[in-house]
Amino acid sequence: MSTANNTGDLQASTATKHCVRLLQTGETFMCGSYETLLQGMARIGRKGIPVGCLNGGCGVCKIVIRSGNVKKTGAMSRAHISEQDEAQGVVLACRVAPDGYVELEVTGCIKKTIMRAQCGVMP
Ligand code: FES
């Protein structure tokens, strides 16, 4: 099992890769337990996936975990993710890593990019 160190980085030496499915498109990608879901999502090759602050502060990478478990890699701004949201699986992709098979839905800015590409219209 990977753990976060004091700087918020994950230790890759004990990493495991997990399958992650984007429910809206049916696409899957592999994501290491040492990296965030946003990093894994970026590898599916979608042009224009919004990458903001990468530290849980801007809210552009909001997703909903529908199945499976994730572990937090750092704090998420309460301005974007309330405690109630978090309890319902709403998280920031730049601040969580997979801890097994995960199914997720994208929302907000990321959803626009993912769905536009799914329809064959590239950003
Ligand atoms: S990129 Fe800013 S909150 Fe995720």
Tab-separated table of C-alpha atoms and ligand atoms in Angstrom:
chain	number	residue	atom	x	y	z
A	1	MET	CA	0.000	0.000	0.000
A	2	SER	CA	1.304	3.449	-0.906
A	3	THR	CA	1.438	6.213	1.596
A	4	ALA	CA	1.760	9.941	1.331
A	5	ASN	CA	4.911	11.459	2.692
A	6	ASN	CA	5.198	14.843	4.374
A	7	THR	CA	5.437	16.684	1.049
A	8	GLY	CA	2.260	15.119	-0.303
A	9	ASP	CA	4.118	13.010	-2.847
A	10	LEU	CA	3.260	9.367	-3.045
A	11	GLN	CA	5.882	6.693	-2.778
A	12	ALA	CA	6.099	4.933	-6.120
A	13	SER	CA	8.268	2.134	-4.840
A	14	THR	CA	5.323	0.176	-3.415
A	15	ALA	CA	2.864	1.152	-6.136
A	16	THR	CA	0.167	-0.932	-7.692
A	17	LYS	CA	-1.680	-0.050	-10.894
A	18	HIS	CA	-5.455	-0.028	-10.864
A	19	CYS	CA	-8.031	0.061	-13.635
A	20	VAL	CA	-10.182	3.193	-13.706
A	21	ARG	CA	-13.346	3.519	-15.819
A	22	LEU	CA	-14.912	6.768	-17.013
A	23	LEU	CA	-18.599	5.915	-16.875
A	24	GLN	CA	-19.742	8.582	-19.347
A	25	THR	CA	-17.548	7.270	-22.162
A	26	GLY	CA	-16.798	3.700	-21.119
A	27	GLU	CA	-13.070	4.362	-21.453
A	28	THR	CA	-10.638	2.783	-19.066
A	29	PHE	CA	-7.116	3.684	-18.090
A	30	MET	CA	-4.551	2.365	-15.681
A	31	CYS	CA	-3.586	4.562	-12.782
A	32	GLY	CA	-0.927	3.820	-10.219
A	33	SER	CA	-1.667	3.997	-6.531
A	34	TYR	CA	1.203	6.495	-6.402
A	35	GLU	CA	-0.379	8.983	-8.789
A	36	THR	CA	-3.556	11.014	-8.815
A	37	LEU	CA	-6.583	10.193	-10.929
A	38	LEU	CA	-5.988	13.446	-12.812
A	39	GLN	CA	-2.494	12.290	-13.792
A	40	GLY	CA	-3.900	8.963	-14.980
A	41	MET	CA	-6.745	10.632	-16.846
A	42	ALA	CA	-4.301	12.865	-18.676
A	43	ARG	CA	-2.738	9.763	-20.255
A	44	ILE	CA	-5.879	8.813	-22.165
A	45	GLY	CA	-4.808	11.463	-24.614
A	46	ARG	CA	-7.648	13.920	-24.431
A	47	LYS	CA	-6.576	17.247	-25.714
A	48	GLY	CA	-7.720	20.036	-23.479
A	49	ILE	CA	-8.270	18.232	-20.185
A	50	PRO	CA	-8.229	21.180	-17.843
A	51	VAL	CA	-5.345	21.186	-15.465
A	52	GLY	CA	-5.528	23.910	-12.926
A	53	CYS	CA	-3.647	24.326	-9.720
A	54	LEU	CA	-2.935	20.591	-9.202
A	55	ASN	CA	-3.221	21.079	-5.458
A	56	GLY	CA	-6.906	20.947	-4.628
A	57	GLY	CA	-7.548	24.656	-4.743
A	58	CYS	CA	-9.256	25.606	-8.000
A	59	GLY	CA	-11.947	22.936	-8.397
A	60	VAL	CA	-11.629	22.361	-12.160
A	61	CYS	CA	-10.959	18.644	-11.762
A	62	LYS	CA	-14.131	17.722	-9.850
A	63	ILE	CA	-15.260	14.113	-10.257
A	64	VAL	CA	-17.699	11.728	-8.592
A	65	ILE	CA	-16.526	8.309	-7.437
A	66	ARG	CA	-19.388	5.924	-8.241
A	67	SER	CA	-17.663	2.674	-7.349
A	68	GLY	CA	-14.429	1.640	-5.697
A	69	ASN	CA	-12.142	3.355	-3.252
A	70	VAL	CA	-9.713	6.213	-3.468
A	71	LYS	CA	-7.293	7.658	-0.977
A	72	LYS	CA	-6.688	11.325	-0.459
A	73	THR	CA	-3.241	12.598	-1.365
A	74	GLY	CA	-3.798	16.041	0.099
A	75	ALA	CA	-6.317	18.631	1.189
A	76	MET	CA	-9.227	19.707	-1.016
A	77	SER	CA	-10.609	23.230	-0.895
A	78	ARG	CA	-13.891	23.344	1.032
A	79	ALA	CA	-14.910	26.129	-1.330
A	80	HIS	CA	-15.221	23.430	-4.002
A	81	ILE	CA	-15.813	20.188	-2.073
A	82	SER	CA	-17.971	20.342	1.044
A	83	GLU	CA	-17.858	17.630	3.680
A	84	GLN	CA	-21.252	16.463	2.419
A	85	ASP	CA	-19.955	16.327	-1.177
A	86	GLU	CA	-16.964	14.312	-0.077
A	87	ALA	CA	-19.173	11.894	1.860
A	88	GLN	CA	-21.115	11.339	-1.382
A	89	GLY	CA	-17.972	10.620	-3.403
A	90	VAL	CA	-17.462	14.052	-4.937
A	91	VAL	CA	-13.721	14.728	-4.939
A	92	LEU	CA	-10.986	16.545	-6.821
A	93	ALA	CA	-9.112	14.267	-9.229
A	94	CYS	CA	-5.823	16.006	-8.460
A	95	ARG	CA	-6.114	15.026	-4.792
A	96	VAL	CA	-7.055	11.358	-4.864
A	97	ALA	CA	-5.327	8.168	-5.979
A	98	PRO	CA	-6.994	4.828	-6.738
A	99	ASP	CA	-7.018	2.132	-4.092
A	100	GLY	CA	-8.451	-0.594	-6.320
A	101	TYR	CA	-10.788	-0.642	-9.313
A	102	VAL	CA	-12.588	2.706	-9.608
A	103	GLU	CA	-15.566	3.890	-11.626
A	104	LEU	CA	-16.024	7.632	-11.866
A	105	GLU	CA	-18.004	10.357	-13.548
A	106	VAL	CA	-16.462	13.637	-14.511
A	107	THR	CA	-18.212	16.930	-13.776
A	108	GLY	CA	-17.574	20.607	-14.351
A	109	CYS	CA	-14.796	21.676	-16.699
A	110	ILE	CA	-13.451	18.164	-17.189
A	111	LYS	CA	-16.875	16.853	-18.213
A	112	LYS	CA	-17.101	19.396	-21.007
A	113	THR	CA	-13.782	18.244	-22.450
A	114	ILE	CA	-14.456	14.530	-22.092
A	115	MET	CA	-17.942	14.663	-23.575
A	116	ARG	CA	-16.964	16.962	-26.442
A	117	ALA	CA	-14.242	14.558	-27.530
A	118	GLN	CA	-16.661	11.619	-27.155
A	119	CYS	CA	-18.978	13.291	-29.663
A	120	GLY	CA	-16.126	13.546	-32.147
A	121	VAL	CA	-15.650	17.274	-31.793
A	122	MET	CA	-12.159	18.026	-30.665
A	123	PRO	CA	-11.511	21.111	-28.562
B	1	FES	S1	-6.428	21.076	-10.579
B	1	FES	FE1	-7.060	22.600	-9.158
B	1	FES	S2	-8.343	21.493	-7.803
B	1	FES	FE2	-7.578	19.946	-9.129
